[in-house]
Amino acid sequence: DTGVSQNPRHKITKRGQNVTFRCDPISEHNRLYWYRQTLGQGPEFLTYFQNEAQLEKSRLLSDRFSAERPKGSFSTLEIQRTEQGDSAMYLCASSLGGIGSPLHFGNGTRLTVT
Amino acid sequence: GESVGLHLPTLSVQEGDNSIINCAYSNSASDYFIWYKQESGKGPQFIIDIRSNMDKRQGQRVTVLLNKTVKHLSLQIAATQPGDSAVYFCAENSPYSGGGADGLTFGKGTHLIIQP
């Protein structure tokens, strides 16, 4: 399977703990995106990378959130001091870039903060 | 603010019938539109896209129609099958959507239910 891969699929954590998610994009895609999706809603943009450079962050991305893409390949999203409001599906997507290049999504990591 | 939305939260159709899912957008600067299908527990799956210089595009059993005059987008699915049951999202890209260079803004989705 050469699609976007995300790990873990599910994560249950206690409030206040730190969590880290990983995304492996489609290999030839140089753009990588993180989105968050809550129940009944469409995905909301968090941040994106062009190769290893993080070029844009949404105001949804609080200081407790940090994303990296150190070698321009896989990416990690870390949430520090998790809160119950962080419970959501975290989706990663990748694209070749440019208008007309659709985003291809992984199956997400579902985070539950208890 | 400007956003993408859908007219109906749930659409129920008989297996074998055609279905039409509608989407209204308000950002006249949007130049690229995508339809995604999302099944339970999975990420959005690309179905079909259309650039703003087109008004119709066809795929396998799916057709997307774009009416820029009234800022309306629709997805037509022919001869629906049980596997078509999912939530369908339209998404738009505009230079100022704030969603990254290819920034996509999503609507809330329409849940398509296929009845036997």
mmCIF file of C-alpha atoms in Angstrom:
data_model
loop_
_atom_site.group_PDB
_atom_site.id
_atom_site.type_symbol
_atom_site.label_atom_id
_atom_site.label_comp_id
_atom_site.label_asym_id
_atom_site.label_seq_id
_atom_site.Cartn_x
_atom_site.Cartn_y
_atom_site.Cartn_z
ATOM 1 C CA ASP A 1 0.000 0.000 0.000
ATOM 2 C CA THR A 2 1.604 3.270 -1.110
ATOM 3 C CA GLY A 3 -0.965 5.609 0.430
ATOM 4 C CA VAL A 4 -0.597 7.921 3.413
ATOM 5 C CA SER A 5 0.081 5.970 6.591
ATOM 6 C CA GLN A 6 -0.665 7.165 10.116
ATOM 7 C CA ASN A 7 0.251 5.658 13.457
ATOM 8 C CA PRO A 8 -1.152 4.858 15.878
ATOM 9 C CA ARG A 9 -4.740 4.415 14.686
ATOM 10 C CA HIS A 10 -6.100 5.000 18.153
ATOM 11 C CA LYS A 11 -4.663 6.657 21.236
ATOM 12 C CA ILE A 12 -6.267 6.941 24.639
ATOM 13 C CA THR A 13 -4.496 9.160 27.102
ATOM 14 C CA LYS A 14 -5.154 10.876 30.384
ATOM 15 C CA ARG A 15 -5.512 14.607 30.586
ATOM 16 C CA GLY A 16 -2.169 16.289 31.052
ATOM 17 C CA GLN A 17 -0.131 13.642 29.248
ATOM 18 C CA ASN A 18 1.844 14.253 26.066
ATOM 19 C CA VAL A 19 1.117 12.334 22.873
ATOM 20 C CA THR A 20 2.884 12.054 19.529
ATOM 21 C CA PHE A 21 1.471 10.909 16.214
ATOM 22 C CA ARG A 22 3.355 9.924 13.094
ATOM 23 C CA CYS A 23 2.498 10.375 9.422
ATOM 24 C CA ASP A 24 4.247 8.808 6.443
ATOM 25 C CA PRO A 25 3.119 10.567 3.255
ATOM 26 C CA ILE A 26 3.098 9.253 -0.291
ATOM 27 C CA SER A 27 6.781 9.120 -1.127
ATOM 28 C CA GLU A 28 6.912 11.518 -4.062
ATOM 29 C CA HIS A 29 4.689 14.130 -2.394
ATOM 30 C CA ASN A 30 6.531 17.166 -1.110
ATOM 31 C CA ARG A 31 3.591 18.766 0.696
ATOM 32 C CA LEU A 32 2.267 17.375 3.942
ATOM 33 C CA TYR A 33 -0.750 18.608 5.883
ATOM 34 C CA TRP A 34 -2.255 18.031 9.304
ATOM 35 C CA TYR A 35 -6.000 18.396 9.819
ATOM 36 C CA ARG A 36 -8.262 17.816 12.798
ATOM 37 C CA GLN A 37 -11.779 16.441 12.541
ATOM 38 C CA THR A 38 -14.410 16.291 15.261
ATOM 39 C CA LEU A 39 -17.589 14.273 15.096
ATOM 40 C CA GLY A 40 -20.035 15.499 12.488
ATOM 41 C CA GLN A 41 -17.690 18.125 11.116
ATOM 42 C CA GLY A 42 -15.431 18.422 8.121
ATOM 43 C CA PRO A 43 -11.669 18.384 8.573
ATOM 44 C CA GLU A 44 -10.084 21.632 9.802
ATOM 45 C CA PHE A 45 -6.632 22.711 8.687
ATOM 46 C CA LEU A 46 -3.889 22.785 11.327
ATOM 47 C CA THR A 47 -0.570 23.167 9.521
ATOM 48 C CA TYR A 48 1.378 22.222 6.413
ATOM 49 C CA PHE A 49 4.920 21.572 5.238
ATOM 50 C CA GLN A 50 6.661 22.099 1.943
ATOM 51 C CA ASN A 51 9.435 19.517 2.206
ATOM 52 C CA GLU A 52 10.920 20.109 5.685
ATOM 53 C CA ALA A 53 9.736 23.720 6.025
ATOM 54 C CA GLN A 54 6.599 24.412 8.040
ATOM 55 C CA LEU A 55 5.003 27.193 6.021
ATOM 56 C CA GLU A 56 1.683 27.861 7.665
ATOM 57 C CA LYS A 57 -0.091 27.265 10.955
ATOM 58 C CA SER A 58 -3.746 27.704 11.729
ATOM 59 C CA ARG A 59 -4.827 29.669 14.764
ATOM 60 C CA LEU A 60 -6.324 26.347 15.897
ATOM 61 C CA LEU A 61 -2.766 25.177 16.533
ATOM 62 C CA SER A 62 -2.178 26.287 20.108
ATOM 63 C CA ASP A 63 1.241 26.481 21.756
ATOM 64 C CA ARG A 64 0.722 22.966 23.079
ATOM 65 C CA PHE A 65 0.840 21.603 19.539
ATOM 66 C CA SER A 66 4.031 21.175 17.573
ATOM 67 C CA ALA A 67 4.679 19.511 14.250
ATOM 68 C CA GLU A 68 7.918 18.531 12.605
ATOM 69 C CA ARG A 69 9.069 17.079 9.329
ATOM 70 C CA PRO A 70 12.810 16.847 9.916
ATOM 71 C CA LYS A 71 13.934 15.230 6.682
ATOM 72 C CA GLY A 72 11.104 16.222 4.437
ATOM 73 C CA SER A 73 9.623 12.744 4.559
ATOM 74 C CA PHE A 74 7.613 11.586 7.590
ATOM 75 C CA SER A 75 6.074 14.056 10.028
ATOM 76 C CA THR A 76 5.176 14.008 13.701
ATOM 77 C CA LEU A 77 2.496 15.939 15.546
ATOM 78 C CA GLU A 78 2.949 16.311 19.288
ATOM 79 C CA ILE A 79 0.361 17.549 21.738
ATOM 80 C CA GLN A 80 1.637 18.499 25.157
ATOM 81 C CA ARG A 81 -0.477 18.598 28.312
ATOM 82 C CA THR A 82 -3.488 17.153 26.554
ATOM 83 C CA GLU A 83 -6.946 18.468 27.365
ATOM 84 C CA GLN A 84 -10.311 16.801 26.851
ATOM 85 C CA GLY A 85 -11.018 19.270 24.062
ATOM 86 C CA ASP A 86 -8.146 17.777 22.099
ATOM 87 C CA SER A 87 -10.158 14.594 21.584
ATOM 88 C CA ALA A 88 -10.618 14.310 17.824
ATOM 89 C CA MET A 89 -9.439 12.513 14.702
ATOM 90 C CA TYR A 90 -6.081 13.849 13.529
ATOM 91 C CA LEU A 91 -5.691 13.459 9.797
ATOM 92 C CA CYS A 92 -2.563 13.707 7.720
ATOM 93 C CA ALA A 93 -2.626 14.376 3.985
ATOM 94 C CA SER A 94 -0.028 14.796 1.293
ATOM 95 C CA SER A 95 0.052 16.222 -2.211
ATOM 96 C CA LEU A 96 2.399 16.973 -5.076
ATOM 97 C CA GLY A 97 1.592 20.646 -4.650
ATOM 98 C CA GLY A 98 0.040 23.231 -6.885
ATOM 99 C CA ILE A 99 -3.500 23.863 -8.022
ATOM 100 C CA GLY A 100 -5.081 20.703 -9.310
ATOM 101 C CA SER A 101 -3.096 18.440 -6.999
ATOM 102 C CA PRO A 102 -5.619 16.844 -4.682
ATOM 103 C CA LEU A 103 -4.789 16.061 -1.082
ATOM 104 C CA HIS A 104 -4.611 12.379 -0.286
ATOM 105 C CA PHE A 105 -5.532 11.561 3.293
ATOM 106 C CA GLY A 106 -4.492 8.832 5.667
ATOM 107 C CA ASN A 107 -6.974 7.037 7.906
ATOM 108 C CA GLY A 108 -6.141 9.255 10.834
ATOM 109 C CA THR A 109 -5.276 8.838 14.483
ATOM 110 C CA ARG A 110 -8.255 8.960 16.807
ATOM 111 C CA LEU A 111 -7.291 10.601 20.091
ATOM 112 C CA THR A 112 -9.385 10.222 23.210
ATOM 113 C CA VAL A 113 -8.387 12.252 26.249
ATOM 114 C CA THR A 114 -9.958 11.018 29.484
ATOM 115 C CA GLY B 1 -16.836 34.474 7.031
ATOM 116 C CA GLU B 2 -16.763 32.742 3.711
ATOM 117 C CA SER B 3 -17.170 29.010 3.885
ATOM 118 C CA VAL B 4 -18.256 25.925 2.067
ATOM 119 C CA GLY B 5 -21.500 24.333 3.113
ATOM 120 C CA LEU B 6 -23.898 21.620 2.131
ATOM 121 C CA HIS B 7 -27.637 21.846 1.834
ATOM 122 C CA LEU B 8 -28.645 18.544 3.450
ATOM 123 C CA PRO B 9 -27.061 16.672 6.333
ATOM 124 C CA THR B 10 -28.580 13.327 5.308
ATOM 125 C CA LEU B 11 -29.695 11.967 1.949
ATOM 126 C CA SER B 12 -31.428 8.616 1.613
ATOM 127 C CA VAL B 13 -31.748 6.914 -1.779
ATOM 128 C CA GLN B 14 -32.775 3.514 -3.051
ATOM 129 C CA GLU B 15 -30.088 1.185 -4.298
ATOM 130 C CA GLY B 16 -29.785 1.555 -8.049
ATOM 131 C CA ASP B 17 -31.130 5.100 -8.119
ATOM 132 C CA ASN B 18 -29.064 8.149 -8.951
ATOM 133 C CA SER B 19 -28.152 10.533 -6.156
ATOM 134 C CA ILE B 20 -27.272 14.202 -6.187
ATOM 135 C CA ILE B 21 -25.387 15.848 -3.354
ATOM 136 C CA ASN B 22 -25.289 19.613 -3.335
ATOM 137 C CA CYS B 23 -22.821 22.126 -2.025
ATOM 138 C CA ALA B 24 -22.890 25.908 -1.860
ATOM 139 C CA TYR B 25 -19.777 28.004 -1.610
ATOM 140 C CA SER B 26 -19.419 31.696 -1.034
ATOM 141 C CA ASN B 27 -15.784 32.474 -1.845
ATOM 142 C CA SER B 28 -15.713 33.774 -5.397
ATOM 143 C CA ALA B 29 -11.909 33.524 -5.368
ATOM 144 C CA SER B 30 -12.057 29.734 -5.091
ATOM 145 C CA ASP B 31 -10.552 28.133 -8.156
ATOM 146 C CA TYR B 32 -10.472 24.442 -7.373
ATOM 147 C CA PHE B 33 -13.050 22.119 -5.858
ATOM 148 C CA ILE B 34 -12.878 18.540 -4.660
ATOM 149 C CA TRP B 35 -15.363 15.944 -3.523
ATOM 150 C CA TYR B 36 -14.300 13.475 -0.864
ATOM 151 C CA LYS B 37 -15.981 10.342 0.439
ATOM 152 C CA GLN B 38 -15.444 9.342 4.043
ATOM 153 C CA GLU B 39 -16.446 5.979 5.438
ATOM 154 C CA SER B 40 -16.710 5.350 9.134
ATOM 155 C CA GLY B 41 -13.316 5.127 10.801
ATOM 156 C CA LYS B 42 -11.414 6.110 7.671
ATOM 157 C CA GLY B 43 -9.905 9.260 6.251
ATOM 158 C CA PRO B 44 -11.476 11.207 3.382
ATOM 159 C CA GLN B 45 -11.023 9.512 0.052
ATOM 160 C CA PHE B 46 -10.604 11.590 -3.106
ATOM 161 C CA ILE B 47 -13.472 11.094 -5.575
ATOM 162 C CA ILE B 48 -13.279 13.793 -8.217
ATOM 163 C CA ASP B 49 -12.115 17.365 -8.643
ATOM 164 C CA ILE B 50 -12.857 20.284 -10.924
ATOM 165 C CA ARG B 51 -11.106 23.524 -11.781
ATOM 166 C CA SER B 52 -13.017 26.762 -11.960
ATOM 167 C CA ASN B 53 -12.490 27.005 -15.722
ATOM 168 C CA MET B 54 -14.739 23.977 -16.196
ATOM 169 C CA ASP B 55 -18.424 23.442 -15.466
ATOM 170 C CA LYS B 56 -18.609 19.672 -15.676
ATOM 171 C CA ARG B 57 -16.318 16.743 -15.173
ATOM 172 C CA GLN B 58 -17.100 13.050 -15.304
ATOM 173 C CA GLY B 59 -15.525 10.081 -13.641
ATOM 174 C CA GLN B 60 -16.555 6.513 -13.171
ATOM 175 C CA ARG B 61 -20.230 6.679 -12.101
ATOM 176 C CA VAL B 62 -19.664 10.200 -10.746
ATOM 177 C CA THR B 63 -20.125 13.626 -12.264
ATOM 178 C CA VAL B 64 -19.302 16.963 -10.707
ATOM 179 C CA LEU B 65 -21.100 20.089 -11.868
ATOM 180 C CA LEU B 66 -19.908 23.584 -11.096
ATOM 181 C CA ASN B 67 -22.126 26.638 -11.468
ATOM 182 C CA LYS B 68 -20.001 29.673 -10.763
ATOM 183 C CA THR B 69 -22.862 32.088 -11.338
ATOM 184 C CA VAL B 70 -24.714 30.865 -8.259
ATOM 185 C CA LYS B 71 -21.639 29.390 -6.536
ATOM 186 C CA HIS B 72 -23.004 25.890 -6.484
ATOM 187 C CA LEU B 73 -21.295 22.535 -6.735
ATOM 188 C CA SER B 74 -22.952 19.155 -7.034
ATOM 189 C CA LEU B 75 -21.902 15.531 -7.081
ATOM 190 C CA GLN B 76 -23.997 13.076 -9.029
ATOM 191 C CA ILE B 77 -23.585 9.374 -8.362
ATOM 192 C CA ALA B 78 -25.150 7.058 -10.907
ATOM 193 C CA ALA B 79 -26.741 3.717 -10.004
ATOM 194 C CA THR B 80 -25.894 3.902 -6.315
ATOM 195 C CA GLN B 81 -24.564 0.812 -4.625
ATOM 196 C CA PRO B 82 -24.385 -0.165 -0.941
ATOM 197 C CA GLY B 83 -20.689 0.715 -0.977
ATOM 198 C CA ASP B 84 -21.583 4.315 -1.742
ATOM 199 C CA SER B 85 -22.929 4.758 1.782
ATOM 200 C CA ALA B 86 -20.652 7.310 3.416
ATOM 201 C CA VAL B 87 -20.332 10.968 4.312
ATOM 202 C CA TYR B 88 -19.516 13.168 1.334
ATOM 203 C CA PHE B 89 -17.627 16.422 1.712
ATOM 204 C CA CYS B 90 -17.061 19.142 -0.777
ATOM 205 C CA ALA B 91 -13.932 21.215 -0.330
ATOM 206 C CA GLU B 92 -12.757 24.377 -1.978
ATOM 207 C CA ASN B 93 -9.385 25.915 -2.507
ATOM 208 C CA SER B 94 -8.818 29.618 -2.646
ATOM 209 C CA PRO B 95 -5.668 31.681 -2.294
ATOM 210 C CA TYR B 96 -6.867 33.155 0.971
ATOM 211 C CA SER B 97 -8.515 30.176 2.606
ATOM 212 C CA GLY B 98 -5.773 29.951 5.174
ATOM 213 C CA GLY B 99 -5.390 26.257 4.635
ATOM 214 C CA GLY B 100 -1.930 26.193 3.186
ATOM 215 C CA ALA B 101 -0.767 26.714 -0.352
ATOM 216 C CA ASP B 102 -3.322 24.234 -1.585
ATOM 217 C CA GLY B 103 -5.555 25.084 1.327
ATOM 218 C CA LEU B 104 -8.809 23.255 1.438
ATOM 219 C CA THR B 105 -11.858 24.437 3.319
ATOM 220 C CA PHE B 106 -14.368 21.689 3.999
ATOM 221 C CA GLY B 107 -18.087 21.773 4.542
ATOM 222 C CA LYS B 108 -19.867 19.738 7.175
ATOM 223 C CA GLY B 109 -20.710 16.816 4.949
ATOM 224 C CA THR B 110 -23.770 14.963 3.718
ATOM 225 C CA HIS B 111 -24.440 11.458 4.959
ATOM 226 C CA LEU B 112 -25.587 9.352 2.018
ATOM 227 C CA ILE B 113 -27.664 6.340 3.024
ATOM 228 C CA ILE B 114 -28.364 3.637 0.444
ATOM 229 C CA GLN B 115 -31.534 1.692 1.138
ATOM 230 C CA PRO B 116 -31.949 -1.814 -0.286
#
